[in-house]
Structure formats: C-alpha cells, structure tokens
Short mmCIF file of C-alpha atoms in Angstrom, two decimals:
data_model
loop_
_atom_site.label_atom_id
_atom_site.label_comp_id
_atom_site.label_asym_id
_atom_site.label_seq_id
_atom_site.Cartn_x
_atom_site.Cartn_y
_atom_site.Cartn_z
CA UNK A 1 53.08 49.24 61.90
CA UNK A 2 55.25 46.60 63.78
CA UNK A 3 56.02 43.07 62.64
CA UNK A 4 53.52 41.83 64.85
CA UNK A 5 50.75 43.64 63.57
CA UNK A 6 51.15 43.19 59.91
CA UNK A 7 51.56 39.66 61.38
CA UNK A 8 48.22 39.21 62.49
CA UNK A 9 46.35 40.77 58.74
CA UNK A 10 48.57 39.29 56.48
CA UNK A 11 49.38 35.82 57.95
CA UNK A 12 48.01 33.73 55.33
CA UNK A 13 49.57 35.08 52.62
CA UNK A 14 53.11 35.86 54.39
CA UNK A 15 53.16 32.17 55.22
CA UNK A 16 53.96 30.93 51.88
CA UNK A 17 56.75 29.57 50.40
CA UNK A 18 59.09 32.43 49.16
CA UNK A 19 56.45 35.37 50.78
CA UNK A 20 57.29 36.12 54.45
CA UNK A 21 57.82 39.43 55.99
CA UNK A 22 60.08 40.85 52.78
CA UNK A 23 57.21 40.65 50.46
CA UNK A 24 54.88 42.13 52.68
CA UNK A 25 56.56 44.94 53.67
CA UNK A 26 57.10 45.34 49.59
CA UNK A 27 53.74 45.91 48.94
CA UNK A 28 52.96 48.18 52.31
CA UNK A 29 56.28 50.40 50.99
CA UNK A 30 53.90 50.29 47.35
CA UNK A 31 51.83 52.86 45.64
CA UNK A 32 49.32 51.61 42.94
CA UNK A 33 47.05 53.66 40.92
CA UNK A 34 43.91 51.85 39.71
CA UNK A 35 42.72 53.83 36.53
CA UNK A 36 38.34 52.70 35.71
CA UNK A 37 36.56 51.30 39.01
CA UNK A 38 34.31 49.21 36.86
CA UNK A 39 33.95 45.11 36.50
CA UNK A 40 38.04 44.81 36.43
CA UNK A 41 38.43 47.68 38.88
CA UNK A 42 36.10 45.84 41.41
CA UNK A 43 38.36 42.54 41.89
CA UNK A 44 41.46 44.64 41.51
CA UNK A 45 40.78 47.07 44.13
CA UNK A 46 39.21 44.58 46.34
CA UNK A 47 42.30 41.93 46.30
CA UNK A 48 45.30 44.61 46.16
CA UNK A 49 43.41 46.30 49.35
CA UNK A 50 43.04 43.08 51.34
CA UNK A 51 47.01 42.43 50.03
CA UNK A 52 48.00 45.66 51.77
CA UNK A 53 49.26 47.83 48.92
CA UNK A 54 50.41 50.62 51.02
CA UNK A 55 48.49 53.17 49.24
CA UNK A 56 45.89 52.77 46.13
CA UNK A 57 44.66 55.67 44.52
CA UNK A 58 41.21 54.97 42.12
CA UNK A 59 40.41 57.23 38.73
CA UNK A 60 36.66 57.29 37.65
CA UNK A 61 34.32 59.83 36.87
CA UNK A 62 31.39 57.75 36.16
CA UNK A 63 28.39 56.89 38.56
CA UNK A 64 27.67 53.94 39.70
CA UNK A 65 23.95 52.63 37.38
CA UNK A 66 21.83 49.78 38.19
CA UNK A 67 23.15 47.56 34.94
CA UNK A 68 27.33 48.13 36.54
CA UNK A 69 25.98 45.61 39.16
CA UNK A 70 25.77 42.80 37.80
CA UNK A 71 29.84 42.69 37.57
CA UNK A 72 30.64 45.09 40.08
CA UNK A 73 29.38 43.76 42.92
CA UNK A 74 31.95 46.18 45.03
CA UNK A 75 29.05 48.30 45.03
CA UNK A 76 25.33 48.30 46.26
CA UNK A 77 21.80 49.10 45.15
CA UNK A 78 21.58 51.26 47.43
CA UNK A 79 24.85 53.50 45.89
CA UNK A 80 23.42 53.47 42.60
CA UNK A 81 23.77 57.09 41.45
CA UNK A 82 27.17 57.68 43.76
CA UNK A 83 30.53 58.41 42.00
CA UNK A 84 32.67 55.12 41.84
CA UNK A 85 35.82 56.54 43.01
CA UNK A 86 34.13 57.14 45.94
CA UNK A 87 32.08 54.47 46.95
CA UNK A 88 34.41 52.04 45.81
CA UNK A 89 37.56 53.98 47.85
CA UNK A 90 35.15 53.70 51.01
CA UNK A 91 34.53 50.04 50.55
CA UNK A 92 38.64 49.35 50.45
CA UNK A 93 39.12 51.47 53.38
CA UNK A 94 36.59 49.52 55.66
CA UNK A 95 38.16 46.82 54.14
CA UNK A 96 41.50 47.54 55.33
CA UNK A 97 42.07 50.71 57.54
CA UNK A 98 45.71 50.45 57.20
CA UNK A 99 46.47 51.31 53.91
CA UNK A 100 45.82 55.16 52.53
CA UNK A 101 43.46 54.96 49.39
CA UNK A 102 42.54 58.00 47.13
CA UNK A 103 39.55 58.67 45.45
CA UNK A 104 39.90 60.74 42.16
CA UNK A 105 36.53 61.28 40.85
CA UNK A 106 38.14 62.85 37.48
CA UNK A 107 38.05 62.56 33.54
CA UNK A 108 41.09 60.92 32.76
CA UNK A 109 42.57 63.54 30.22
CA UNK A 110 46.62 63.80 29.33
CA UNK A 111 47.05 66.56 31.40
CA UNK A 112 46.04 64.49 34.58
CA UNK A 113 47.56 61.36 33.45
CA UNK A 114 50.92 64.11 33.63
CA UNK A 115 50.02 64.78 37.48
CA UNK A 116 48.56 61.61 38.97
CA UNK A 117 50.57 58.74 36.79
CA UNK A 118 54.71 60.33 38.63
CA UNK A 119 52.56 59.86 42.22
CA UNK A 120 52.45 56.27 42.15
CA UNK A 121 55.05 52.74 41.56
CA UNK A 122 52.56 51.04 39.37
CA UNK A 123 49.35 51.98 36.65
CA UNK A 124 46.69 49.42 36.73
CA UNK A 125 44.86 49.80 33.41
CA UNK A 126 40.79 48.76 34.15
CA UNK A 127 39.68 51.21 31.90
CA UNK A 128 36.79 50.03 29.19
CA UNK A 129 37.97 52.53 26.05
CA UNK A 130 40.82 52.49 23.74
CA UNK A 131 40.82 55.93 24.19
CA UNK A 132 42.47 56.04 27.57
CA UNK A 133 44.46 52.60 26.72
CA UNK A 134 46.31 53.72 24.80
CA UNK A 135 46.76 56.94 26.88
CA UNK A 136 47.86 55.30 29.60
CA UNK A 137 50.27 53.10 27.56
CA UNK A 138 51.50 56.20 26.04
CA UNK A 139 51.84 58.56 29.38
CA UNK A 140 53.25 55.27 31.20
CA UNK A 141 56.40 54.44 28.46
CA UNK A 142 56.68 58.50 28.89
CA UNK A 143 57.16 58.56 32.42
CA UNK A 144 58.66 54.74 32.90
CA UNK A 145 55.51 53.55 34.91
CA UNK A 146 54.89 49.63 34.81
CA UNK A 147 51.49 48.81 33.46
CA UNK A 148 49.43 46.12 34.56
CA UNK A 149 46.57 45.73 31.45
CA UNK A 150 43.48 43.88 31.59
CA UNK A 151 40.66 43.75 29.42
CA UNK A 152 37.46 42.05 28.77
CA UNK A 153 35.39 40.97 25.65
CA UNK A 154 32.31 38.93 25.87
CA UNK A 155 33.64 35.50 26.93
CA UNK A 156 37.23 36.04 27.06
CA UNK A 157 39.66 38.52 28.51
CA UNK A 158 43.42 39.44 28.33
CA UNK A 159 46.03 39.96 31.03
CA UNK A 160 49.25 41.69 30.41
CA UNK A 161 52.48 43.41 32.38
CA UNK A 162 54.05 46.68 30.16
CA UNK A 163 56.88 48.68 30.69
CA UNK A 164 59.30 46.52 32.72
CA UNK A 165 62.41 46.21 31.86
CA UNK A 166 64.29 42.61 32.48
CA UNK A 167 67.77 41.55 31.94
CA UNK A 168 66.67 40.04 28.77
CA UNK A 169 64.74 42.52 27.55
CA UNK A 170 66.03 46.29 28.56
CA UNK A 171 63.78 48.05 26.35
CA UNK A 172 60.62 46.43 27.49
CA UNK A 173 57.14 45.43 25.41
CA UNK A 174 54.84 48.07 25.65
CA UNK A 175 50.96 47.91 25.09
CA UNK A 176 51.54 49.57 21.44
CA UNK A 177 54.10 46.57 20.16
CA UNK A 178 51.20 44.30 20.47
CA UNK A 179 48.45 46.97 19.25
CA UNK A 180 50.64 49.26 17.57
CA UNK A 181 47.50 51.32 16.58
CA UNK A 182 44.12 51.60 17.66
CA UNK A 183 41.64 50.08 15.92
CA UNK A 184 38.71 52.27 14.04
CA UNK A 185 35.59 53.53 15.44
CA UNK A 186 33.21 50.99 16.05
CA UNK A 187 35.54 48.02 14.75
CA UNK A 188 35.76 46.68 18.51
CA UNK A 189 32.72 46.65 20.73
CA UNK A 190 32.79 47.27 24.45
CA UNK A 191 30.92 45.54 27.43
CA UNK A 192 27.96 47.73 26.79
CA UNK A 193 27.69 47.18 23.15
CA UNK A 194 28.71 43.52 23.15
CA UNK A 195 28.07 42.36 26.13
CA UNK A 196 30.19 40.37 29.12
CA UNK A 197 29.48 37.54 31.61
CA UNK A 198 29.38 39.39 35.16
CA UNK A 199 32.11 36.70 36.76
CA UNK A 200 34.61 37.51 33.45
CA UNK A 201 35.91 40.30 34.65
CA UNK A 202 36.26 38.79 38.30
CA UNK A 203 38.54 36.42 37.12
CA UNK A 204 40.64 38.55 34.61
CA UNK A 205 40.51 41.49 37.61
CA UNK A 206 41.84 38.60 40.05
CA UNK A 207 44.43 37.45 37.56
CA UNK A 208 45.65 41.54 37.28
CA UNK A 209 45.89 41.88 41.05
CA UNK A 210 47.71 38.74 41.23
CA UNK A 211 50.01 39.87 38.85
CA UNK A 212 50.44 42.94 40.29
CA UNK A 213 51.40 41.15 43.58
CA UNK A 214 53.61 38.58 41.67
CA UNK A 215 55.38 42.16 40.11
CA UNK A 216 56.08 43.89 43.21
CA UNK A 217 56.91 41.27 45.51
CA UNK A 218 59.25 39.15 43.04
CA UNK A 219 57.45 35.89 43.29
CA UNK A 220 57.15 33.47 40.15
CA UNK A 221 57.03 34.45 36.97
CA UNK A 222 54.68 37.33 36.40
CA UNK A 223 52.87 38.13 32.61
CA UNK A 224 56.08 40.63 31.84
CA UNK A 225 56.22 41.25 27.85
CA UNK A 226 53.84 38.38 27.78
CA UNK A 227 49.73 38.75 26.56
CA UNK A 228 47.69 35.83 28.26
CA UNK A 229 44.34 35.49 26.65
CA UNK A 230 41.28 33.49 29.22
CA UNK A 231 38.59 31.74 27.39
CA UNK A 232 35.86 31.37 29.14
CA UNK A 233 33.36 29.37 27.14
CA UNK A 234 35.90 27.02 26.82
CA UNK A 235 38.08 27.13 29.69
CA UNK A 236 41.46 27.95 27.86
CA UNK A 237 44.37 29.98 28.09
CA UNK A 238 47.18 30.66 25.55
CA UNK A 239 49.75 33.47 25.86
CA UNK A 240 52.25 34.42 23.78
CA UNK A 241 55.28 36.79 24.03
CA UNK A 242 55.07 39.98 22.68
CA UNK A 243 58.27 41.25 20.22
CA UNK A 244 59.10 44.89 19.93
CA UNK A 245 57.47 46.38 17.11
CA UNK A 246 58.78 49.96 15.34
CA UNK A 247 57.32 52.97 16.95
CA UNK A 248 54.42 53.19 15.82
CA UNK A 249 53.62 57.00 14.48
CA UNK A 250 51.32 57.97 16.17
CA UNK A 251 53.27 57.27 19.51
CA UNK A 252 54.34 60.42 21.16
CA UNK A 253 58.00 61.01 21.65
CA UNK A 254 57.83 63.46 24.08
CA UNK A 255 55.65 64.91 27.03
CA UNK A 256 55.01 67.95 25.07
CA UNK A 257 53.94 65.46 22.07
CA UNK A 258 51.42 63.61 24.49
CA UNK A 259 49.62 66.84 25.48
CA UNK A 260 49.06 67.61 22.68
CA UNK A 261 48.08 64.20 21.17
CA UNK A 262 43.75 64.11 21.00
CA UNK A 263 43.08 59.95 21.62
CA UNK A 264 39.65 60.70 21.13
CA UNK A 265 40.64 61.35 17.34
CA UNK A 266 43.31 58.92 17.36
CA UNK A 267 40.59 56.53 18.31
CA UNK A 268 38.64 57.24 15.42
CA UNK A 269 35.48 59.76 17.67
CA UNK A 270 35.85 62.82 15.40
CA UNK A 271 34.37 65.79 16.72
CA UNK A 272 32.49 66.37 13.65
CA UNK A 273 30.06 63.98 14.59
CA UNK A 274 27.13 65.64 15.98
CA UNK A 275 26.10 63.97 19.41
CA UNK A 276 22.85 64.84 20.95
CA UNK A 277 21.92 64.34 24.61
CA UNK A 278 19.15 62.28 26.00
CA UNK A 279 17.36 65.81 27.25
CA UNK A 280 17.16 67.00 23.42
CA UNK A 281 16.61 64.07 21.68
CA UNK A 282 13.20 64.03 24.59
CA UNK A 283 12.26 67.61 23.12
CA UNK A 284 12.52 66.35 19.44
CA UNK A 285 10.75 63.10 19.84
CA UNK A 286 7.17 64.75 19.47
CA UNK A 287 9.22 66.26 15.86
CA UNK A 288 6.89 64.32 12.58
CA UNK A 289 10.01 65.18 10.59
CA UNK A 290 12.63 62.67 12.86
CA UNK A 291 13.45 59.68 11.35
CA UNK A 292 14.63 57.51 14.15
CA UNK A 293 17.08 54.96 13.70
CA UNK A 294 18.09 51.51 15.58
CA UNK A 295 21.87 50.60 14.24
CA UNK A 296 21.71 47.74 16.82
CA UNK A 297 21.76 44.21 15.49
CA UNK A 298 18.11 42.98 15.09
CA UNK A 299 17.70 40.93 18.60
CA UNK A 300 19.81 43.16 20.73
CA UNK A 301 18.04 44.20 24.32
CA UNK A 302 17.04 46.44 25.92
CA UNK A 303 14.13 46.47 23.54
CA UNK A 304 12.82 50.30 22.88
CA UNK A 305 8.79 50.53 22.88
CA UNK A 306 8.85 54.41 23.94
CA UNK A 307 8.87 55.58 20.75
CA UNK A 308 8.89 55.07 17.58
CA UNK A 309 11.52 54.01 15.35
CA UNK A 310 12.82 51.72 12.79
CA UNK A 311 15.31 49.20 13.09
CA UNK A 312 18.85 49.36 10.79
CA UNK A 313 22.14 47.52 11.77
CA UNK A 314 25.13 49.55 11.36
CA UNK A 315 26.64 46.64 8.79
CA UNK A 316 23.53 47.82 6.51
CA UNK A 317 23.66 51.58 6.69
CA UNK A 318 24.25 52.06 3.13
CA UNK A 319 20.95 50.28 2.45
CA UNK A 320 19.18 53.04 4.36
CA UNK A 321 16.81 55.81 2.92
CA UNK A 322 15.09 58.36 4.60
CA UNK A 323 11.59 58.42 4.49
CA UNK A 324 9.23 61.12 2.71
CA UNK A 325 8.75 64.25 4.86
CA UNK A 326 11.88 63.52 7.15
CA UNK A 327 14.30 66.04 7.91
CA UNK A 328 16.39 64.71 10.48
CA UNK A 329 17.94 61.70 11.29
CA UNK A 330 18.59 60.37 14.69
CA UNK A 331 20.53 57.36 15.23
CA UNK A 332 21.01 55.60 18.46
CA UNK A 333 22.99 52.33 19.65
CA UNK A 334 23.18 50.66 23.28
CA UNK A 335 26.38 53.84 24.21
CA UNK A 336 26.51 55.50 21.33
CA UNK A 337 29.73 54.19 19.72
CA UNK A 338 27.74 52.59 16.94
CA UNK A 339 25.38 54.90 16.12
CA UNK A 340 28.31 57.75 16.07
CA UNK A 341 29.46 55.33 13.08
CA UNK A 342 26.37 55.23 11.33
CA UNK A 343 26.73 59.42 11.18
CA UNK A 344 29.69 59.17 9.65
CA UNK A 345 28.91 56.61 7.58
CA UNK A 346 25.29 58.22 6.40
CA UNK A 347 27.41 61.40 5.41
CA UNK A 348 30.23 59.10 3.57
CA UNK A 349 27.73 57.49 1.78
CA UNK A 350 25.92 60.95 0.62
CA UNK A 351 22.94 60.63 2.32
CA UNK A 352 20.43 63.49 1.65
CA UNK A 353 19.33 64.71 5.24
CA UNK A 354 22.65 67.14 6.76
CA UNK A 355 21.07 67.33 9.81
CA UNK A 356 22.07 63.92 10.94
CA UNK A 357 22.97 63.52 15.33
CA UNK A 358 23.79 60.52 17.41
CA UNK A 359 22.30 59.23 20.52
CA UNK A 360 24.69 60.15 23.12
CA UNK A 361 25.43 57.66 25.80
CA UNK A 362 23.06 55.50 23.62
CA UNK A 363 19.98 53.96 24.66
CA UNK A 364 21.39 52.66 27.94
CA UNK A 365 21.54 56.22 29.16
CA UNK A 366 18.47 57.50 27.92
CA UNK A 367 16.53 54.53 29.44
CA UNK A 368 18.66 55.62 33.08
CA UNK A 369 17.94 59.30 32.78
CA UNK A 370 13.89 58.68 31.23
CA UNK A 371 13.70 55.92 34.67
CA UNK A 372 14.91 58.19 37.48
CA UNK A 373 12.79 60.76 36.02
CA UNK A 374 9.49 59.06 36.21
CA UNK A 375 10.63 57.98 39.81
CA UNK B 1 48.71 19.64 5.10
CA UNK B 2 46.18 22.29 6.81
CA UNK B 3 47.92 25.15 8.82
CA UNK B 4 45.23 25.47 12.26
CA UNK B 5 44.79 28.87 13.02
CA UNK B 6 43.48 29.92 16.50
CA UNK B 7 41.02 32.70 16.36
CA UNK B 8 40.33 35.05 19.67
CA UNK B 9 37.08 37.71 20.15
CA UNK B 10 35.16 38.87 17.84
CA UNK B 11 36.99 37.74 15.23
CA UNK B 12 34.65 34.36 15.81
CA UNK B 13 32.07 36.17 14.40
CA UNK B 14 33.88 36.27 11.49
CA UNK B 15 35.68 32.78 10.68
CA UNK B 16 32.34 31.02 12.48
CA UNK B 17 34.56 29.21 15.37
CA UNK B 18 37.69 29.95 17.17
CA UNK B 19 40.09 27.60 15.21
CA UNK B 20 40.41 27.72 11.32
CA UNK B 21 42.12 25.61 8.67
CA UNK B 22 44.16 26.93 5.93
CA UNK B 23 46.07 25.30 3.07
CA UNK B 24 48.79 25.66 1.27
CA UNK B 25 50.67 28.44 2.45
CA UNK B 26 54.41 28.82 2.98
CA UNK B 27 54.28 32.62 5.54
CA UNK B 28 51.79 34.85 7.17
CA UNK B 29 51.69 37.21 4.77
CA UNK B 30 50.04 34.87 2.69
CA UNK B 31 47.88 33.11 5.42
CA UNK B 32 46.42 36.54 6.33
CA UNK B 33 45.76 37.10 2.41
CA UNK B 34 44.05 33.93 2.46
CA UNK B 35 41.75 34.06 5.35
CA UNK B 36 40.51 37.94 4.19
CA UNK B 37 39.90 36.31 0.71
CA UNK B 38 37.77 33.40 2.49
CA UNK B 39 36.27 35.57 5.20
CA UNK B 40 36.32 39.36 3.99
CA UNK B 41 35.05 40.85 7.69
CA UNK B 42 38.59 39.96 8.65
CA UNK B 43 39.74 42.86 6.25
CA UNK B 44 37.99 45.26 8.35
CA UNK B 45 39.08 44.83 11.78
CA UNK B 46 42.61 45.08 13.33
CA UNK B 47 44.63 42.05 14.81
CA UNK B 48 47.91 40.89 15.98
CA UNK B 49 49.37 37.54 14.47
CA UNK B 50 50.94 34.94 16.71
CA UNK B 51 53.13 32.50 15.48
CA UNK B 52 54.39 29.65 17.67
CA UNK B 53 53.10 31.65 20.93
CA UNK B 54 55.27 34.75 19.75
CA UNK B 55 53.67 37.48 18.01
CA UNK B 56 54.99 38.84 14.62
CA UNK B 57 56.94 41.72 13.73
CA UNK B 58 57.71 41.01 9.52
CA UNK B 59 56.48 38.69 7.56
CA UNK B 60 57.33 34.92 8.64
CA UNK B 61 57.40 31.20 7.44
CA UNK B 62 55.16 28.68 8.28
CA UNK B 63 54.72 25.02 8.07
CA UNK B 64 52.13 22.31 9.01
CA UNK B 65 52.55 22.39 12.90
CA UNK B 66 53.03 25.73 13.12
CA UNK B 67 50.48 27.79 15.85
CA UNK B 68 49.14 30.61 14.51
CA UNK B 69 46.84 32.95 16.54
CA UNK B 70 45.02 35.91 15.50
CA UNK B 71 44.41 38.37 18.18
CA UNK B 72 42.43 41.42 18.33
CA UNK B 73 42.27 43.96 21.55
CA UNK B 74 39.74 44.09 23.45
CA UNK B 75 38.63 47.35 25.51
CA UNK B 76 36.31 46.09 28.03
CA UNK B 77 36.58 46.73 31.74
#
C-alpha cells in the first residue's frame, strides 16, 4: 500500500512523537499470533487490528456461550454458538481489510504449537489455563518467539514481555523464572471458577496490545523481563523485574523433549480422574444410588435447583461421607477443575465408593447444553 | 520494626487484606516461614517473592523498609 494510503488509516497514531511512517510500516511488515480469543483476546485482537499488524493469526477452539459476553463484547448474541476464531477473525477483518488475519479454530496441543508458533514474529499469550501457559512459554524459549503474557484474576491482572533478549540481559526472563513451576490442580482458580469484572480484562488486553506495539515499533520502554501487576479494586500498579531463575526440571531442553512433555499432567489433570459428560451424568440422574455432590463454596451462583444434591466445598472433602444405599459419587464445580480435585482427593482420603466421576465442563456447561436443549 | 508485605490474588483470601505486617525477621526465608506459621493456606499455594520490586532467586536479607511482594500466577483470560 503507498505512503499515502497507510496515511489516511493510521494518521493518528503515526503523528506522534517518535511514531511516523517507520513504525508503521514496522507493524504492517509484522506477524502476530494471538493464542485464546476470550476476554484478553477481545481487546488484543481488536487494538493490534485497528494498529495494522500486517497479519494476525487467532487460536481457539471454543464456542462462543452466552456468559463469554459479558467480557467479550467482540462478539454478539446473535454468534453465540459460533467458533471464536472465526467470528472474532471476521470482526478484525471488517475492521481493517488491509491486514491478512487467520482463523485457527484448533486445540492448542505441542504438536501445533511446533507448526503455527515458527509462522509468526510474536506469541500473544490470552489463553485462560496453565496448561497451555506454560506451553507456550515452553514452545516460545524453544523456538526464540517473544511472548507477550497477560492474565486475569478476579480484580487484578498481570502484564508481561518474555523471551527478548536486551543488551543487558542476553539470555532473557522467561515466563518459567517467575513461575518456575505450575502450581497444583485446583490451587489457582480461573475466570469461571473465581470469577472476573467484564472491563478487567479490557484493560489488561489493552495494556498487552500496547505493549505489543511499544515491542515492535521501539517506542518507550516496553514490560521486557518486567511483571506489572493492575489492581483494580484499588487502582494500583506495582511491577517488579524478574531475575533468571535455574531451569526449572520440568522445562524441556529440546523440541523432541516438548513433544513429548503432557502439560495436562504437568498441570496437575491426571488422566486417572474419571470425567463424565453432561449427556451421562443426564442418564444417571434418575440413578437412587448417586450421591451428588456441590464442591463449590456455599454462596457460589449459578444456583442448581434441577436436581438434587448436597452441598460440600472442596476445602471440606475429607469431612464427607457417603450416604446409606449410595454407590456412586458425582461431583461437580462451576468447569470442573474443582470437582476433578475432590476425585482425587475422595480416593486419597480412602473413601469407600470406587466409582467416583467428575462433572465435566462443570455446571456451567451442563446448564448451556440442558438450555439449548429445551429451546 | 514491622516488615509490610504486599499481598496479590488470591492470596488475600488468605492473609485477609493485600498488605501484611511481619516482625522480627532478618531474610525471606524466614518471612515466608513466618507468614505460613500465621496463615497456614499460604503453605498450600505457589508464589513468587519480590523484594524491593525484584523478584528472588536465593534466600535474601531484609530490613524495615524493605518491599516485599508475594505474587501468585494467575491463569485467567
């Protein structure tokens, strides 16, 4: 495109001080890959698109449900039940038709973090699991990709550049030297079990693009080796520099070593715990012999009335008997992190049912699938 | 003289509030020892420790005026 028409898009940012035409031509020559289209991926995508990164490519594999809107107001009512990659890729191209943007409506898994993560300059990390954080910290100090990382708890969120190396600091700060491992199942809740303030993530998604920007076009001093932390509640924001830390052992050393590293175990979600799905858990509900337990706290919402059940926080699942006649247990949580916990925790503890399952997807996805079919 | 200690995420649930007082502790080993003793969910959760806006890598001295900062990831997006 000629001066004159990047000109006429971009004016108001190529106008300032230390911008101009260099800058903007940066981030046209600039490919970005966006991994989790969710609340961060929303502001992220929206702002790098109207920047003109030159081309954006988008990872999700979930749909778009009725309680994503609230945060991710990319997206419509009316697209409730369309893949994100998609509907959020259309959205950015209407937005600006001169950039190329990608939808990948994939599973992020090692093998594709291998194929997509060498296409593109810089990793954008929106994703909401430590699963695939520390995946795509791992794949991105693998295949020297920087890594813009955002994340989002409750009221307060973190911001952070990885993998770029300065004249200071050659070997760069990586997400693992400030989390060197990942916490345990259940230790950290996420936005469905805990809970977030829809315009959190548009300010810590606005921060990331910004940074991003800041990265690529060599303006100011962007969040490089550096973890900013943005209280909401009380307006604050404190950062701190992050040393290098020893490799941590779990870290793969080699490509080989990341495909064959399992996150989902490194994470703590053994495969031994027995997950059932929302159709099978329907077809046991009429079962006398299901005990059917709550392991949310006692005033979380949505509140269940559909059937019946008793209520046990996961901090008191050692307190927890089965009742006479029961020979199954069936615990459920808002996604099913928690209540995977409580299996492993019932079976830990000895408890005498064997046949003991999880809600999958928790109660949040029952309640979606058990609404669009009574529609 | 009290050490403050900043506390970040759901850690609050555990201290109560997001700032802390400890005293009478000369390094971070001991302050962490400290706070698990006085609030025990803190021994089950994972977190990074700040000191001076500079996170740790060994153990490390501290002294009244010293900023400390606990910080735990989060995985929201």
């Amino acid at each position: 495109m000629s001066v004159s028409g990047i000109y006429e898009r971009y004016q108001r940012q190529m106008i300032l001080k230390g911008f101009g035409v260099t800058a903007q031509e940066r981030l046209l020559r600039s490919r970005v890959l966006v991994i989790g289209a969710g609340g961060l991926g929303c502001p992220v995508l929206l702002y790098l698109g109207g920047a003109g990164l030159g081309e954006i490519g988008i990872v999700d594999d979930d749909r778009i449900s009725i309680h994503n809107l609230h945060r991710q107001p990319i997206y419509t009512t009316a697209a409730v039940g369309r893949m994100k990659a998609d509907a959020a890729a259309e959205t950015i191209r209407a937005l600006n038709p001169d950039i190329e943007v990608v939808s990948h409506a994939v599973r992020l898994t090692n093998a594709v973090c291998l194929e997509l993560l060498p296409r593109y300059d810089y990793i954008v990390d929106c994703s909401d699991n430590f699963e695939t954080r520390y995946m795509i910290n791992d794949a991105c100090v693998l295949l020297g990709r920087p890594l813009v990382s955002g994340a989002v708890s409750q009221y307060e969120g973190q911001v952070s550049i990885f993998n770029v190396p300065t004249r200071e600091r050659p070997d760069p700060a990586n997400y693992r030297d400030m989390f060197p491992e990942p916490p345990a199942a259940g230790e950290v809740l996420n936005c469905a079990d805990a809970g977030v303030l829809g315009s959190l993530p548009g300010v810590i998604g606005s921060m990331m693009a910004g940074e991003l920007v800041k990265l690529i076009t060599g303006i100011g001093e962007p969040l490089v080796n550096r973890l900013l932390t943005y209280d909401m509640l009380q307006h604050r924001t404190y950062d701190v520099e992050i040393s290098k830390q020893a490799t941590p052992t779990s870290m793969p050393s080699t490509i080989n070593d990341f495909l064959n590293t399992d996150y989902q175990w490194l994470c703590g979600w053994s495969a031994a715990v027995d997950e059932i799905d929302p159709g099978t858990f329907n077809r046991l509900l009429g079962d006398p012999g299901i005990m059917i337990v709550d392991v949310r706290e006692w005033s979380e919402m949505p509140e269940v009335t559909e059937f019946d059940h008793v209520k046990h926080p996961l901090g008191l699942i050692g307190n927890l008997t089965a009742s006479e006649g029961k020979h199954t247990v069936v615990f459920f949580c808002q996604s099913g992190k928690r209540s995977a916990e409580a299996v492993r925790n019932w079976k830990d503890a000895g408890g005498t049912i064997h046949k003991v399952y999880s809600l999958s997807g928790g109660i949040l996805r029952w309640k979606a699938i058990n609404d669009t079919a009574h529609v | 003289m009290a050490i403050s200690v900043m506390v970040f995420g759901q850690l609050t649930d555990w201290t109560g509030g997001n700032t802390v007082q400890v005293e009478g502790v000369a390094d971070t080993d001991t302050l962490v020892r400290v706070l698990k003793e006085k609030y025990p969910g803190l021994a089950q959760v994972k977190f990074t420790v700040a000191v001076d806006r500079k996170t740790i890598t060994t153990n490390t001295p501290v002294h009244p005026g010293t900023t400390i900062a606990l910080m735990p990831p989060f995985s929201g997006g």
